[in-house]
């Protein structure tokens, strides 16, 4: 089978992150299963037997139209979740149904409706798609994010020596972004006897990044993004006593999975699908509260921890080869549906 992957045109240039990792690792898993994966570019003159987009970007609509005209299945990993109170979710739901043509949720509803199948990475995201964005449940199949086994073998000393880190380390790997909530994380760590290392681009939200830098003490280290395969990144996860991703909204951070496989204690957002991955092994703070984030980090450091058992459990459930096999089975399902419709 030949598969075409579709990502935002600036994906790898401006803000490479979870969507790009998900695409790249799914591509690698499919290749190991004997299938060909190509990435769509402005120079592409054809697409494969299946098109799979990562991220719910409505400007893909013309490509969906092309696929429909050729009988080619178009699948979407939406990577789209919003939390909120029941009233806020109802308001979003009504916007998707009755809002004007510029309403964000109405635009998303229309775009996702035209996809053959939606592949959210958690049941929480699936529920959001069904309830808020009015998507039919029989077109939604959960495909969890995966994680690579090499993160279980990082060299902590490599990272600590490179950046001169001694003592307890709290790590955050994410774009410096208001949603990723580094400002509250910096404040939460300011009274703890820890070094905080933040690995991620500071160019996407420059004013927010400057605010973070102004608040940061000398115990906060900002590090530019590290390539996914860089041993320093695996070393950072291995060196971390606590990995903290207190995002305001998060489908589930792949970085949290990588840290979990490295054996780090995980403090992550409750606003999304993280509980489906980590269960009781992670701690879930109120991400709007500096005090809750601080308390969660302290609690994570003190409570009993089985890094090896945590790593093995995550790898057994979320290895990329298993994710690739599930994804491939859904491609086959969509191809069969298209064939039946054409007869």
Coordinates of C-alpha atoms in Angstrom, one line a residue:
X1 CA 0.0 0.0 0.0
X2 CA 1.1 3.5 -0.7
X3 CA 0.1 6.1 1.9
X4 CA 0.3 9.9 1.7
X5 CA 0.7 11.9 4.9
X6 CA -0.4 15.5 5.0
X7 CA 0.8 18.1 7.6
X8 CA 0.5 21.8 7.9
X9 CA 2.8 23.5 5.3
X10 CA 5.0 25.1 8.1
X11 CA 4.9 22.1 10.4
X12 CA 8.6 21.3 10.5
X13 CA 9.8 24.9 10.0
X14 CA 8.0 26.9 12.7
X15 CA 6.8 24.6 15.5
X16 CA 7.7 20.9 15.2
X17 CA 6.1 18.9 18.0
X18 CA 3.7 16.1 18.7
X19 CA 1.9 16.0 15.4
X20 CA 5.2 15.7 13.5
X21 CA 6.5 13.1 15.8
X22 CA 3.2 11.1 15.5
X23 CA 3.4 11.3 11.7
X24 CA 7.1 10.4 11.5
X25 CA 6.9 7.4 13.9
X26 CA 3.7 6.1 12.3
X27 CA 5.4 6.4 8.9
X28 CA 8.4 4.4 10.2
X29 CA 6.1 1.7 11.7
X30 CA 4.2 1.4 8.4
X31 CA 7.5 1.1 6.5
X32 CA 8.6 -1.7 8.8
X33 CA 5.3 -3.4 7.9
X34 CA 6.2 -3.2 4.2
X35 CA 4.2 -0.2 3.1
X36 CA 5.3 3.0 1.4
X37 CA 4.7 6.4 3.0
X38 CA 5.2 9.8 1.3
X39 CA 4.6 13.3 2.5
X40 CA 2.4 15.6 0.5
X41 CA 4.2 18.8 -0.7
X42 CA 3.2 21.7 -3.1
X43 CA 5.0 19.8 -5.8
X44 CA 3.0 16.6 -5.4
X45 CA 1.1 15.6 -8.5
X46 CA -0.6 12.5 -7.1
X47 CA -1.5 10.8 -3.8
X48 CA -1.4 7.3 -2.6
X49 CA -4.1 4.7 -1.9
X50 CA -4.9 6.4 1.3
X51 CA -4.4 10.0 2.5
X52 CA -3.9 10.6 6.3
X53 CA -3.7 14.1 7.7
X54 CA -2.3 15.1 11.1
X55 CA -4.0 18.0 12.6
X56 CA -7.5 19.4 11.8
X57 CA -6.6 22.2 9.4
X58 CA -9.6 23.3 7.3
X59 CA -7.4 24.4 4.4
X60 CA -7.1 20.7 3.6
X61 CA -10.6 20.8 2.2
X62 CA -9.5 21.0 -1.5
X63 CA -7.4 17.9 -1.1
X64 CA -10.3 16.1 0.5
X65 CA -12.4 17.1 -2.5
X66 CA -9.7 15.7 -4.8
X67 CA -9.6 12.4 -2.9
X68 CA -13.4 12.1 -3.0
X69 CA -13.4 12.6 -6.8
X70 CA -10.9 9.7 -7.1
X71 CA -12.4 7.4 -4.5
X72 CA -9.4 7.7 -2.2
X73 CA -10.0 7.5 1.5
X74 CA -9.1 10.5 3.6
X75 CA -8.4 10.0 7.3
X76 CA -7.7 12.6 9.9
X77 CA -5.9 12.5 13.3
X78 CA -7.5 15.7 14.5
X79 CA -5.3 16.3 17.6
X80 CA -8.1 18.6 18.8
X81 CA -9.5 18.8 22.3
X82 CA -11.0 21.5 24.4
X83 CA -11.9 21.1 28.1
X84 CA -14.1 23.5 30.0
X85 CA -17.2 23.4 32.1
X86 CA -20.4 21.7 30.9
X87 CA -21.8 25.2 30.0
X88 CA -18.6 26.1 28.0
X89 CA -18.8 22.8 26.1
X90 CA -22.5 23.3 25.4
X91 CA -21.7 26.8 24.0
X92 CA -19.0 25.3 21.8
X93 CA -21.5 22.6 20.6
X94 CA -24.1 25.2 19.8
X95 CA -21.5 27.3 17.9
X96 CA -20.6 24.2 15.8
X97 CA -24.3 23.8 14.9
X98 CA -25.7 27.4 14.7
X99 CA -22.7 29.7 14.6
X100 CA -21.8 31.9 11.6
X101 CA -19.4 30.7 8.9
X102 CA -16.5 32.2 10.7
X103 CA -17.2 30.3 13.9
X104 CA -14.2 28.1 14.7
X105 CA -16.2 25.1 15.7
X106 CA -18.6 25.3 12.8
X107 CA -15.6 25.3 10.4
X108 CA -14.1 22.3 12.2
X109 CA -17.4 20.4 12.2
X110 CA -17.7 20.9 8.4
X111 CA -14.1 19.9 7.7
X112 CA -14.2 16.8 9.9
X113 CA -17.5 15.7 8.5
X114 CA -15.9 15.3 5.1
X115 CA -13.2 12.9 6.3
X116 CA -13.8 9.2 5.9
X117 CA -12.6 8.4 9.4
X118 CA -11.3 10.3 12.4
X119 CA -8.5 8.9 14.5
X120 CA -8.3 10.8 17.9
X121 CA -5.5 9.7 20.3
X122 CA -7.8 9.3 23.3
X123 CA -11.3 8.5 24.3
X124 CA -11.6 12.0 25.8
X125 CA -10.8 13.5 22.4
X126 CA -13.3 11.1 20.8
X127 CA -16.0 12.2 23.1
X128 CA -15.1 15.9 22.3
X129 CA -15.4 15.2 18.6
X130 CA -18.7 13.4 19.0
X131 CA -20.4 15.8 21.5
X132 CA -19.0 19.3 20.7
X133 CA -18.3 18.9 16.9
X134 CA -21.3 16.6 16.1
X135 CA -19.3 13.8 14.5
X136 CA -20.8 10.4 14.1
X137 CA -19.4 7.9 16.6
X138 CA -19.2 5.1 13.9
X139 CA -16.6 7.2 12.0
X140 CA -14.4 7.6 15.1
X141 CA -11.7 5.1 16.0
X142 CA -9.2 5.9 18.8
X143 CA -5.5 5.4 17.8
X144 CA -3.3 6.1 20.8
X145 CA -0.1 7.9 20.5
X146 CA 3.1 5.8 20.6
X147 CA 6.5 6.0 22.2
X148 CA 10.0 4.8 21.1
X149 CA 11.9 2.3 23.2
X150 CA 15.2 4.1 22.9
X151 CA 14.0 6.6 25.4
X152 CA 14.3 3.9 28.1
X153 CA 18.1 4.0 27.6
X154 CA 19.1 7.6 27.8
X155 CA 22.3 8.8 29.4
X156 CA 21.4 11.1 32.3
X157 CA 25.1 12.1 32.9
X158 CA 25.4 13.3 29.2
X159 CA 22.7 15.9 29.8
X160 CA 23.6 16.9 33.3
X161 CA 27.3 17.4 32.4
X162 CA 26.4 19.4 29.2
X163 CA 24.3 21.9 31.2
X164 CA 26.1 21.7 34.6
X165 CA 23.0 20.4 36.4
X166 CA 23.3 19.1 39.9
X167 CA 20.6 18.0 42.3
X168 CA 16.9 17.6 41.6
X169 CA 15.8 18.3 38.1
X170 CA 12.3 19.2 36.8
X171 CA 12.0 18.9 33.0
X172 CA 9.5 20.4 30.6
X173 CA 9.7 19.7 26.8
X174 CA 7.3 21.8 24.8
X175 CA 7.0 24.9 22.8
X176 CA 7.0 27.9 25.2
X177 CA 3.3 28.7 24.7
X178 CA 0.5 30.1 26.9
X179 CA -1.3 26.8 26.7
X180 CA 1.7 24.8 27.7
X181 CA 1.7 26.9 30.9
X182 CA 5.4 27.4 31.5
X183 CA 4.9 30.7 33.3
X184 CA 3.0 29.0 36.1
X185 CA 5.5 26.1 36.1
X186 CA 8.4 28.6 36.6
X187 CA 6.5 30.2 39.4
X188 CA 5.7 26.8 41.0
X189 CA 9.4 25.8 40.9
X190 CA 10.7 29.1 42.2
X191 CA 10.4 28.1 45.9
X192 CA 11.5 24.4 45.3
X193 CA 15.1 23.2 45.7
X194 CA 15.2 22.2 42.0
X195 CA 16.6 23.1 38.6
X196 CA 13.9 23.6 36.0
X197 CA 15.0 22.8 32.4
X198 CA 12.6 23.9 29.6
X199 CA 13.4 22.5 26.2
X200 CA 11.4 24.0 23.3
X201 CA 11.1 26.8 20.8
X202 CA 10.7 30.4 22.2
X203 CA 9.9 32.0 18.8
X204 CA 6.3 31.0 18.3
X205 CA 4.9 33.1 21.1
X206 CA 7.8 35.6 21.6
X207 CA 6.1 37.9 24.1
X208 CA 5.0 35.0 26.3
X209 CA 8.6 33.6 26.1
X210 CA 10.0 36.9 27.2
X211 CA 7.6 37.0 30.1
X212 CA 8.8 33.5 31.1
X213 CA 12.4 34.6 30.9
X214 CA 11.8 37.7 33.0
X215 CA 10.2 35.6 35.8
X216 CA 12.9 32.9 35.6
X217 CA 15.7 32.7 38.2
X218 CA 19.2 31.4 37.6
X219 CA 17.8 27.9 38.4
X220 CA 15.8 27.9 35.2
X221 CA 17.5 26.8 32.0
X222 CA 16.0 27.5 28.6
X223 CA 17.2 25.1 25.9
X224 CA 16.4 25.3 22.2
X225 CA 14.6 22.4 20.7
X226 CA 16.6 19.2 20.4
X227 CA 16.2 16.8 17.5
X228 CA 14.0 13.9 18.3
X229 CA 16.8 11.4 17.8
X230 CA 19.4 13.5 19.7
X231 CA 21.0 11.5 22.6
X232 CA 20.8 14.7 24.6
X233 CA 17.0 14.6 24.5
X234 CA 16.9 11.0 25.8
X235 CA 19.5 12.0 28.4
X236 CA 17.3 14.9 29.5
X237 CA 14.4 12.5 30.2
X238 CA 16.6 10.1 32.0
X239 CA 18.1 12.9 34.1
X240 CA 14.7 14.3 35.2
X241 CA 13.4 13.5 38.6
X242 CA 10.0 14.9 37.5
X243 CA 8.7 15.6 34.0
X244 CA 6.1 18.4 34.2
X245 CA 3.7 19.2 31.4
X246 CA 0.9 21.2 33.2
X247 CA -0.8 22.3 30.0
X248 CA -4.1 24.0 30.2
X249 CA -5.4 21.7 27.4
X250 CA -3.6 18.6 26.1
X251 CA -4.8 15.6 24.1
X252 CA -1.8 13.7 25.5
X253 CA 1.7 15.0 25.3
X254 CA 4.1 12.6 23.4
X255 CA 6.8 14.1 25.5
X256 CA 5.1 12.9 28.6
X257 CA 5.1 9.3 27.2
X258 CA 8.8 9.7 26.3
X259 CA 9.6 10.8 29.9
X260 CA 7.5 8.0 31.3
X261 CA 9.4 5.4 29.3
X262 CA 12.7 7.0 30.6
X263 CA 11.4 6.3 34.1
X264 CA 10.8 9.9 35.1
X265 CA 7.9 10.7 37.5
X266 CA 5.2 12.5 35.5
X267 CA 3.1 15.5 36.4
X268 CA 0.7 16.3 33.6
X269 CA -2.5 18.0 32.7
X270 CA -5.8 16.3 33.7
X271 CA -7.5 18.2 30.9
X272 CA -7.4 15.6 28.1
X273 CA -6.6 12.0 27.7
X274 CA -3.5 11.6 29.9
X275 CA -5.3 9.4 32.4
X276 CA -5.9 6.8 29.7
X277 CA -2.2 6.4 29.3
X278 CA -0.7 6.9 32.8
X279 CA -3.6 6.0 35.2
X280 CA -2.4 6.4 38.8
X281 CA 1.3 6.5 38.0
X282 CA 1.1 10.2 37.1
X283 CA -0.1 13.2 39.2
X284 CA -2.6 15.6 37.7
X285 CA -2.6 19.1 39.2
X286 CA -5.1 21.9 38.8
X287 CA -3.1 23.6 36.0
X288 CA -4.6 27.0 36.7
X289 CA -3.1 26.9 40.2
X290 CA 0.6 27.6 40.8
X291 CA 0.2 26.1 44.3
X292 CA -1.4 22.9 42.9
X293 CA 1.5 22.5 40.4
X294 CA 4.1 23.1 43.1
X295 CA 2.4 20.6 45.4
X296 CA 2.1 18.0 42.6
X297 CA 5.8 18.2 41.9
X298 CA 6.7 17.9 45.6
X299 CA 4.3 14.9 45.9
X300 CA 5.8 13.2 42.9
X301 CA 9.3 13.5 44.3
X302 CA 8.3 12.0 47.7
X303 CA 6.0 9.1 46.8
X304 CA 7.2 5.5 45.9
X305 CA 8.2 5.1 42.3
X306 CA 9.0 2.1 40.1
X307 CA 10.7 3.6 37.0
X308 CA 11.4 0.2 35.4
X309 CA 7.9 -1.1 35.8
X310 CA 6.5 2.2 34.5
X311 CA 8.7 2.1 31.5
X312 CA 7.8 -1.5 30.6
X313 CA 4.1 -0.9 31.1
X314 CA 4.1 2.1 28.7
X315 CA 6.2 0.3 26.1
X316 CA 4.0 -2.8 26.2
X317 CA 0.8 -0.7 25.6
X318 CA 2.1 2.1 23.3
X319 CA 5.0 0.9 21.2
X320 CA 4.9 2.4 17.7
X321 CA 4.8 -1.0 16.0
X322 CA 1.4 -1.8 17.6
X323 CA 0.1 1.7 16.8
X324 CA 1.2 1.2 13.2
X325 CA -0.6 -2.1 12.9
X326 CA -3.8 -0.6 14.2
X327 CA -3.5 2.3 11.9
X328 CA -3.0 0.0 8.9
X329 CA -6.1 -2.0 9.8
X330 CA -8.2 1.2 9.7
X331 CA -6.7 2.1 6.3
X332 CA -7.9 -1.3 5.1
X333 CA -11.3 -0.8 6.5
X334 CA -11.7 2.6 4.7
X335 CA -10.4 1.1 1.4
X336 CA -13.0 -1.7 1.7
X337 CA -15.8 0.8 2.4
X338 CA -14.8 2.9 -0.7
X339 CA -14.8 -0.3 -2.8
X340 CA -18.3 -1.3 -1.6
X341 CA -19.6 2.3 -2.3
X342 CA -18.2 2.2 -5.8
X343 CA -20.0 -1.1 -6.8

